[in-house]
Short mmCIF file of C-alpha atoms in Angstrom, two decimals:
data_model
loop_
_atom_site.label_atom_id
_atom_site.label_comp_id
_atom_site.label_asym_id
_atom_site.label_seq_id
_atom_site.Cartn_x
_atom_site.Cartn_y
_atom_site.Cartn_z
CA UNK A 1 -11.07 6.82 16.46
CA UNK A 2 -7.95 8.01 14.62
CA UNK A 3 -4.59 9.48 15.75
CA UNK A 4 -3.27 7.25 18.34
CA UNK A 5 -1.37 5.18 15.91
CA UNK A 6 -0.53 8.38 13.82
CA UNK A 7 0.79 10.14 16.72
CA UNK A 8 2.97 6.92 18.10
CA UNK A 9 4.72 6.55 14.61
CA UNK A 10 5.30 10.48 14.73
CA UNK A 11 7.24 10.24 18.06
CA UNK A 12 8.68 6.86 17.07
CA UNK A 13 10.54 8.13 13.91
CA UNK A 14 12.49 11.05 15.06
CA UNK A 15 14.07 8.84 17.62
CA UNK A 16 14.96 6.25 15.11
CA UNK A 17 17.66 4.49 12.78
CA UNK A 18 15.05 3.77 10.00
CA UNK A 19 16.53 4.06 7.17
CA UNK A 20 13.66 6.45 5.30
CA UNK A 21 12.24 9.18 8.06
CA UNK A 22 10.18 11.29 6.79
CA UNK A 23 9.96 13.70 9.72
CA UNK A 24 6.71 16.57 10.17
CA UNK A 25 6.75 16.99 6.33
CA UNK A 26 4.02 18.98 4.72
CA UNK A 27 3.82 20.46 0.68
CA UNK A 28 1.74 23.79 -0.30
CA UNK A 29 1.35 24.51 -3.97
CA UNK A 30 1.21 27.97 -5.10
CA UNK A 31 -2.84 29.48 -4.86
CA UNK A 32 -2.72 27.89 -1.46
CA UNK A 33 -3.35 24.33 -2.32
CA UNK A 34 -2.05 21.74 0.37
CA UNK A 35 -1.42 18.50 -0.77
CA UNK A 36 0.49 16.88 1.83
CA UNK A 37 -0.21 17.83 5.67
CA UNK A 38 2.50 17.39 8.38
CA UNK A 39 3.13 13.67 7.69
CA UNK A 40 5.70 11.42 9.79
CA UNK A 41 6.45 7.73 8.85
CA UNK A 42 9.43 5.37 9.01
CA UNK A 43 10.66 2.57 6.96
CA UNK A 44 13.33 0.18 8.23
CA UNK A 45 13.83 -3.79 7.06
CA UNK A 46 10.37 -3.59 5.93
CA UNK A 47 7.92 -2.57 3.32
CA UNK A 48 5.20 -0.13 3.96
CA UNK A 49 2.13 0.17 1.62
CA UNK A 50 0.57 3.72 0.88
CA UNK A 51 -2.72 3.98 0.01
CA UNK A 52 -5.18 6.44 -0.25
CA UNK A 53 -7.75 7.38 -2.71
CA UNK A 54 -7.05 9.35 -5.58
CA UNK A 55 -5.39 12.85 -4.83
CA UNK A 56 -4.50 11.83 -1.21
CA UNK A 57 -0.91 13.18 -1.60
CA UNK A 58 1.18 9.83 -2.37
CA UNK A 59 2.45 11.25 -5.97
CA UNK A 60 3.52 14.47 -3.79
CA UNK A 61 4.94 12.28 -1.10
CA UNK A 62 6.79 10.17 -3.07
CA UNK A 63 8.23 13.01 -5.58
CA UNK A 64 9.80 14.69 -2.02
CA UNK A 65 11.19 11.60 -1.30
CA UNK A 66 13.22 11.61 -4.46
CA UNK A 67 13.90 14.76 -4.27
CA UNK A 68 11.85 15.80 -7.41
CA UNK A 69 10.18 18.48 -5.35
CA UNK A 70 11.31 20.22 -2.13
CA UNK A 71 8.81 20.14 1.34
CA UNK A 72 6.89 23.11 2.46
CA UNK A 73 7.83 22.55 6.17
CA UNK A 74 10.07 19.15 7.67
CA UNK A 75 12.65 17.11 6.37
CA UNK A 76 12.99 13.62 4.98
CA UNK A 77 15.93 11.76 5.57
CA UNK A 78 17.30 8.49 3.58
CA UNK A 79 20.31 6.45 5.53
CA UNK A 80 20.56 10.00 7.76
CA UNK A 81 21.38 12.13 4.69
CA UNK A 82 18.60 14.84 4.28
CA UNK A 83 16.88 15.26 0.83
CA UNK A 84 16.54 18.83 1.12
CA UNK A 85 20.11 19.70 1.66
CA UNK A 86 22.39 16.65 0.52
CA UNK A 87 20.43 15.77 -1.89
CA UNK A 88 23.69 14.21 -4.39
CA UNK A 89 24.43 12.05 -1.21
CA UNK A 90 20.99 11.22 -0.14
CA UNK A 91 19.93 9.86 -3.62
CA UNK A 92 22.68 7.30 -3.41
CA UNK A 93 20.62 5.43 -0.76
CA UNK A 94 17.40 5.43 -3.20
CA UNK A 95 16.07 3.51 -5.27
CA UNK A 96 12.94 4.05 -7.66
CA UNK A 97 10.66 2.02 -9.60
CA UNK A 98 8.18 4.51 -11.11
CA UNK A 99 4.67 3.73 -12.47
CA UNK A 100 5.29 3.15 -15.93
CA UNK A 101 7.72 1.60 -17.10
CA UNK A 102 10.56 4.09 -19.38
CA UNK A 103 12.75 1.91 -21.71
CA UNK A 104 14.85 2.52 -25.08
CA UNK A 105 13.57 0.99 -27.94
CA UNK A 106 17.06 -0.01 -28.91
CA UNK A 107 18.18 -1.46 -26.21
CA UNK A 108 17.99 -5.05 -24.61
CA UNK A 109 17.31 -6.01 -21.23
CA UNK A 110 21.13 -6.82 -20.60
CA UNK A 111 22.10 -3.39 -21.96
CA UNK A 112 19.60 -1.51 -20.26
CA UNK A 113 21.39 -2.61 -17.22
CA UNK A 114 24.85 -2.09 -18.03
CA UNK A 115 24.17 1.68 -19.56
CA UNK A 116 22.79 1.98 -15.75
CA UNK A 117 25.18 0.96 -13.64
CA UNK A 118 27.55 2.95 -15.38
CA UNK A 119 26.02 5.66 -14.81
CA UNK A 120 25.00 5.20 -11.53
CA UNK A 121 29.26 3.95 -10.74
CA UNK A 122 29.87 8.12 -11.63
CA UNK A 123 27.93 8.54 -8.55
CA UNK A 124 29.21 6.25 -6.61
CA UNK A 125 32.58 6.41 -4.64
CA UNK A 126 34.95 3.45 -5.53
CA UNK A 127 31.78 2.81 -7.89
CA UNK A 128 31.25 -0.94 -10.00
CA UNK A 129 32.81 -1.01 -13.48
CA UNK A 130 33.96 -3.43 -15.94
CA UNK A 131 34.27 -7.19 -15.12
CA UNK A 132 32.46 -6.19 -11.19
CA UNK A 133 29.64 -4.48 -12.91
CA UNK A 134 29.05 -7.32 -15.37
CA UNK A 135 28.79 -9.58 -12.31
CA UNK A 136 26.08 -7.33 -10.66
CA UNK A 137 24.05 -6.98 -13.85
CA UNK A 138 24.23 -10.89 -13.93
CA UNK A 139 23.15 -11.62 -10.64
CA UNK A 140 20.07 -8.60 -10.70
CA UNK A 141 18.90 -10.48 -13.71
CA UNK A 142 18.94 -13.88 -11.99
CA UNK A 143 17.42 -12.02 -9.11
CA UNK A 144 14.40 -10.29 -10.98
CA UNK A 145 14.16 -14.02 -13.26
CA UNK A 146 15.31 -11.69 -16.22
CA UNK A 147 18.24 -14.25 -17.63
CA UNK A 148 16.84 -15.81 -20.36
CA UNK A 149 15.77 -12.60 -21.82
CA UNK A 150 18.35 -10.68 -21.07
CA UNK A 151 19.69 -10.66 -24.87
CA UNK A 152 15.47 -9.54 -25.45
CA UNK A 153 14.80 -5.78 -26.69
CA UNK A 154 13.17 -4.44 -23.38
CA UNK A 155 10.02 -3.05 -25.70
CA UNK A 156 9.39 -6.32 -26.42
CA UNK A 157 8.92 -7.81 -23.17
CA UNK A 158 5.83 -8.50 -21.75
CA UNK A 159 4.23 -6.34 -19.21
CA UNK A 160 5.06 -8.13 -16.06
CA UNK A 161 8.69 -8.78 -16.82
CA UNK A 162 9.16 -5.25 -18.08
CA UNK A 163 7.92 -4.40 -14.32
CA UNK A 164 10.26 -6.56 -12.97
CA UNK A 165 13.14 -4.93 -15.84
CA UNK A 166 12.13 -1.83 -14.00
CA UNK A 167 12.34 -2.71 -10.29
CA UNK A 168 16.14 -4.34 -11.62
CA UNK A 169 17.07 -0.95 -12.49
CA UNK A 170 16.13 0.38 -9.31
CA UNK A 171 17.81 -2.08 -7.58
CA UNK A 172 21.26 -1.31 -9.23
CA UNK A 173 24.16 -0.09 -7.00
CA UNK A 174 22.07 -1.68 -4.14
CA UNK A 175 19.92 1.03 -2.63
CA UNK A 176 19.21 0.62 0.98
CA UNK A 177 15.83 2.79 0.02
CA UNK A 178 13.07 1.20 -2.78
CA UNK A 179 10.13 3.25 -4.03
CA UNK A 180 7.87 1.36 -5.64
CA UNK A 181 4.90 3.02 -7.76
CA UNK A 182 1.84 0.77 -8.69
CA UNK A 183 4.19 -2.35 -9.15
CA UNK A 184 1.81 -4.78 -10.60
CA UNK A 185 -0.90 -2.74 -12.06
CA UNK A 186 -2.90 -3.96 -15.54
CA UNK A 187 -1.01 -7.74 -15.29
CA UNK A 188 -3.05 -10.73 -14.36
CA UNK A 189 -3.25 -12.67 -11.18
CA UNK A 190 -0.72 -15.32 -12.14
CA UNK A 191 2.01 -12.97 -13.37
CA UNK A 192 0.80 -10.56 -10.25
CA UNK A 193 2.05 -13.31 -7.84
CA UNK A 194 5.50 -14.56 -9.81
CA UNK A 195 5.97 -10.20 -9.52
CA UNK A 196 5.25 -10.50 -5.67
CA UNK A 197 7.40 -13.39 -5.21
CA UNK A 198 10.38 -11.37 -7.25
CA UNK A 199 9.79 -8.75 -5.17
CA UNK A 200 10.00 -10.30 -1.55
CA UNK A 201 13.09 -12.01 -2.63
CA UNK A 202 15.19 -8.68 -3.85
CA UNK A 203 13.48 -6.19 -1.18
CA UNK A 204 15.14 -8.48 1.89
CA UNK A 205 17.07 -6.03 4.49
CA UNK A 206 15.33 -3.06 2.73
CA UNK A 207 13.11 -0.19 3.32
CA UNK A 208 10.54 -0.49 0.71
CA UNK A 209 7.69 1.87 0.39
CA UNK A 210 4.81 0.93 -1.89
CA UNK A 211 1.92 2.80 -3.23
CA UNK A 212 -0.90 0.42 -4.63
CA UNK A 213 -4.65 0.49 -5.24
CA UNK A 214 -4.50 -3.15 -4.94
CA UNK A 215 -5.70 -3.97 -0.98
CA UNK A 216 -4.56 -7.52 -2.36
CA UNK A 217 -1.14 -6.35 -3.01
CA UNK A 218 -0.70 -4.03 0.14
CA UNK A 219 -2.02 -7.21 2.20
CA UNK A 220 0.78 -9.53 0.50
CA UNK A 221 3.26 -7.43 0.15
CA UNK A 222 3.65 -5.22 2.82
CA UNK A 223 4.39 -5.19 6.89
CA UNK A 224 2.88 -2.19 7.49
CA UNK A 225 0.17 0.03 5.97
CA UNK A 226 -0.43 3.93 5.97
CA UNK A 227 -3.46 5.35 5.03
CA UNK A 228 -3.18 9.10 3.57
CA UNK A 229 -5.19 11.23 2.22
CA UNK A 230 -3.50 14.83 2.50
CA UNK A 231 -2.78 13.76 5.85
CA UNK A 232 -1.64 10.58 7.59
CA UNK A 233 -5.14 8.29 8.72
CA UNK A 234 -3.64 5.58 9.98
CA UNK A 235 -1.02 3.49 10.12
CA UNK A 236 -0.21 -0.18 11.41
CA UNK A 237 0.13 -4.19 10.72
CA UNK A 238 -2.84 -5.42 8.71
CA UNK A 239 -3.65 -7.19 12.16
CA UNK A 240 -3.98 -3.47 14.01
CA UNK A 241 -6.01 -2.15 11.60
CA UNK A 242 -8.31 -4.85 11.02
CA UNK A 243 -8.49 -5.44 14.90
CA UNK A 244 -9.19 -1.70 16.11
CA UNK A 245 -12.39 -1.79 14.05
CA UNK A 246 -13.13 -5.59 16.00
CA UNK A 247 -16.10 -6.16 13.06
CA UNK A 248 -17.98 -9.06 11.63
CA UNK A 249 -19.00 -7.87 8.40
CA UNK A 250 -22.64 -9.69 7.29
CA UNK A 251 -23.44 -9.62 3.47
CA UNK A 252 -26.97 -10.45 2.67
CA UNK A 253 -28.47 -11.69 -0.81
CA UNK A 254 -31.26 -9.51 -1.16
CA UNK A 255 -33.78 -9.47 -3.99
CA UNK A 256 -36.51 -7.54 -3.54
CA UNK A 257 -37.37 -4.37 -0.95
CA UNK A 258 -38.86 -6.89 1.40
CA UNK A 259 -36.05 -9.35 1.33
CA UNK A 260 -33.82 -6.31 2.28
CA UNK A 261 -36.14 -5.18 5.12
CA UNK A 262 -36.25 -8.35 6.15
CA UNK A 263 -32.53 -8.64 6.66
CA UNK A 264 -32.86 -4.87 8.27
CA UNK A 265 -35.45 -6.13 10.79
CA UNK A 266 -33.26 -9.71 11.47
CA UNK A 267 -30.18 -7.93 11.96
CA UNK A 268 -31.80 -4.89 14.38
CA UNK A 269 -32.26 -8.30 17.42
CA UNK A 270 -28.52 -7.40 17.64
CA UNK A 271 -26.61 -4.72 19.50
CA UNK A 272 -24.54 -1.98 18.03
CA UNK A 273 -25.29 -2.89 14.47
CA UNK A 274 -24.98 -0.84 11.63
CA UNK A 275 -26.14 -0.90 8.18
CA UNK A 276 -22.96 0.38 5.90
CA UNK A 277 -22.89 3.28 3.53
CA UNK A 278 -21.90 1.30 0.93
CA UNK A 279 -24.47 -1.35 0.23
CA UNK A 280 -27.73 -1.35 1.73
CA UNK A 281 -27.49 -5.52 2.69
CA UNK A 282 -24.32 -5.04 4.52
CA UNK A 283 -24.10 -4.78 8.02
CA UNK A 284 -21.54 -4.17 10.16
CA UNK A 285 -21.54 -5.94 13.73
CA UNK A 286 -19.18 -5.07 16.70
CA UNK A 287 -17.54 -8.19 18.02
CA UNK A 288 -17.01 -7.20 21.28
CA UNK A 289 -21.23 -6.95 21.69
CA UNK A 290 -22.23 -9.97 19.76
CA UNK A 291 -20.57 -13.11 20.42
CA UNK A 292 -19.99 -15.28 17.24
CA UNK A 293 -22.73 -17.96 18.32
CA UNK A 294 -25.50 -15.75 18.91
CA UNK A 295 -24.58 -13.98 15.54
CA UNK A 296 -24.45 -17.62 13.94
CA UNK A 297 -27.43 -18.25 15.92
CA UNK A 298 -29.61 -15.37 15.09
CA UNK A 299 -28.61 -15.52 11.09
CA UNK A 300 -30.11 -18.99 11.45
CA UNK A 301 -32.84 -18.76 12.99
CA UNK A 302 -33.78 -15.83 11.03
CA UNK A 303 -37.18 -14.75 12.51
CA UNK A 304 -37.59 -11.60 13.37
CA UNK A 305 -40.54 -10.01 15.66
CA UNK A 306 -42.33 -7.54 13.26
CA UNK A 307 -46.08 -8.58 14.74
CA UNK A 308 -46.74 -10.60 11.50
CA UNK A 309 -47.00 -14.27 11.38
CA UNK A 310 -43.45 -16.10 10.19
CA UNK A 311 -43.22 -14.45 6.34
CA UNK A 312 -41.17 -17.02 5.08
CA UNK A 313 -38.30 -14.70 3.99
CA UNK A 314 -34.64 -16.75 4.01
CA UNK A 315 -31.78 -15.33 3.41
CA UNK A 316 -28.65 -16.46 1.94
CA UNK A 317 -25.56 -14.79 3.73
CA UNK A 318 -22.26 -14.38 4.37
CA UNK A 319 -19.89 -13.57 7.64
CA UNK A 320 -16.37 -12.41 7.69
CA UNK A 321 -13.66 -10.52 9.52
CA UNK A 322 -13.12 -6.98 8.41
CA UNK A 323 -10.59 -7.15 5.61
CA UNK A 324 -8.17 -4.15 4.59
CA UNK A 325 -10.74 -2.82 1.67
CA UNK A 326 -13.35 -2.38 4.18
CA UNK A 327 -10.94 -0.99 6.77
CA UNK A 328 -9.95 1.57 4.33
CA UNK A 329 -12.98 2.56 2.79
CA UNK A 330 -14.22 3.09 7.10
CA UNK A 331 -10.73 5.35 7.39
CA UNK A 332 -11.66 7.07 4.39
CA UNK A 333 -15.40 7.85 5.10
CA UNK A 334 -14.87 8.50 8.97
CA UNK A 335 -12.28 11.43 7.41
CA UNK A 336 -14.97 12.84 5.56
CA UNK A 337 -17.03 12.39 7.87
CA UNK A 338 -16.24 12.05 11.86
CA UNK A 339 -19.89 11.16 13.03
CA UNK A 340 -20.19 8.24 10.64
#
């Protein structure tokens, strides 16, 4: 079921402009241990969402990208400069906004941004300074809605806007490149979606890659997803992924052993239906076999011919489109295991 995707975006990239290529890239760890296997991807104006499970190689990944840790085998290349051997020049074009947040406890939000940018103009070529680098700092802070604290020590901040102080320092010297690691982990869902807002509005014209264990996040954030674990699963629009699998997914409310054999027996009228691994009342039923109606139609009705007389057994359900969780858990579990 996988590879087709995996193998178009590997002949895509090393043809391309993108801006981030990271081209047949693999990373071996002394004792033999492989945590990244021959991965290809490519970011242009767009943001791509990583996820995997835990130990799937995004850490790894995104440490090559930056140039923290050199590949085993390939090359990754940011705005056409390779990380591996122009490294100075590469890093220019990058941007990072790491998982936790690292800021001085002396320091405000304003100064945090100035010490930056000077030290990110030494890198630069005709770099900002002075009255120019003011400007920038004052228009990142408008951009990441940082203003009004920008006289604020940064440790006193609270956690979403130190998130957002974080993704401003990534963003100085304007970086055609963003990394982005966990962005909006441990806030809650209103500050999540004034972060996601910031976000879209300062990552326009860029290649963005995110890693997130939110499937809410990688759904509202990104254009395209990659699934890795070690190696690449799958990657695509939310729409490909969800539409390869073509699945109504049917959640029963079962109580007791004979409700749930009930809904086993009901849902066995219908072709190409399986029960998933996950939860015993779930069921997962191919579109292209079971038009909606009959589906509809069958959950109704909800008899089922067991040679008993009508037991009286009604369900409560619900019906929905695969959504990116389940798509990824199905990516996941098909990788451990290819006959599931």
């Amino acid at each position: 079921m996988f590879g087709v995707d995996v193998k178009v975006e590997a002949e895509r990239v090393h043809d391309s402009q993108d801006a981030l290529r990271v081209l047949d890239v693999s990373k071996r760890f002394p004792g033999g241990f492989t945590a990244v296997d021959n991965i290809s991807f490519g970011v242009g104006n767009e943001t791509l969402a990583l996820l995997g499970p835990n130990g799937a190689g995004k850490t790894t990944t995104f440490n090559m990208i930056r140039g923290n840790i050199g590949p085993s085998e390939g090359d990754i290349k940011v705005c056409g400069k390779s990380i591996a051997y122009n490294q100075a020049d590469a890093r220019l074009g990058l941007g990072v906004t790491p998982q936790f947040t690292a800021v001085d406890s002396q320091l405000t939000v304003k100064e945090h941004l100035m010490i930056y940018g000077s030290l990110k103009a030494c890198d630069i070529p005709l770099g900002i300074h002075g009255k120019v680098l003011k400007q920038n700092v004052d228009l990142l802070m408008e951009a990441t809605a940082l203003t009004k604290y920008a006289d604020r020590l940064a440790t006193k901040l609270s956690g979403g806007n130190g998130r957002k102080l974080s993704l401003a320092l990534s963003l100085i010297g304007n970086p055609r490149v963003l990394l982005i690691d966990e962005y909006s982990t441990g806030v809650d869902a209103a500050t999540k979606r004034a972060m996601w807002k910031t976000l879209r509005r300062v990552s326009h014209g860029k290649a963005v890659v995110i890693t997130t264990h939110s499937m809410e996040e990688a759904a509202a954030l990104s254009s395209r997803i990659g699934i890795l674990a070690k190696r690449m699963l799958a990657i695509g629009t939310l729409e490909t992924l969800t539409s390869r699998f073509s699945t109504y997914e049917v959640q029963f409310a079962a109580r007791t052993p004979l409700d749930a054999a009930h809904a086993s027996a009901l849902m066995s009228r219908l072709p190409g239906v399986r029960q998933a691994k996950d939860l015993g009342t779930r069921y997962e039923v191919p579109i292209g076999k079971t038009p909606l109606a009959e589906l509809f139609r069958t959950l109704s009705d909800q008899e089922v011919d067991d040679g008993e007389s009508d037991n009286g057994i009604r369900l409560d359900y619900s019906v929905e489109r695969m959504g990116l969780e389940s798509v990824f858990l199905k990516v996941i579990q098909e990788r451990d295991d290819p006959y599931a």
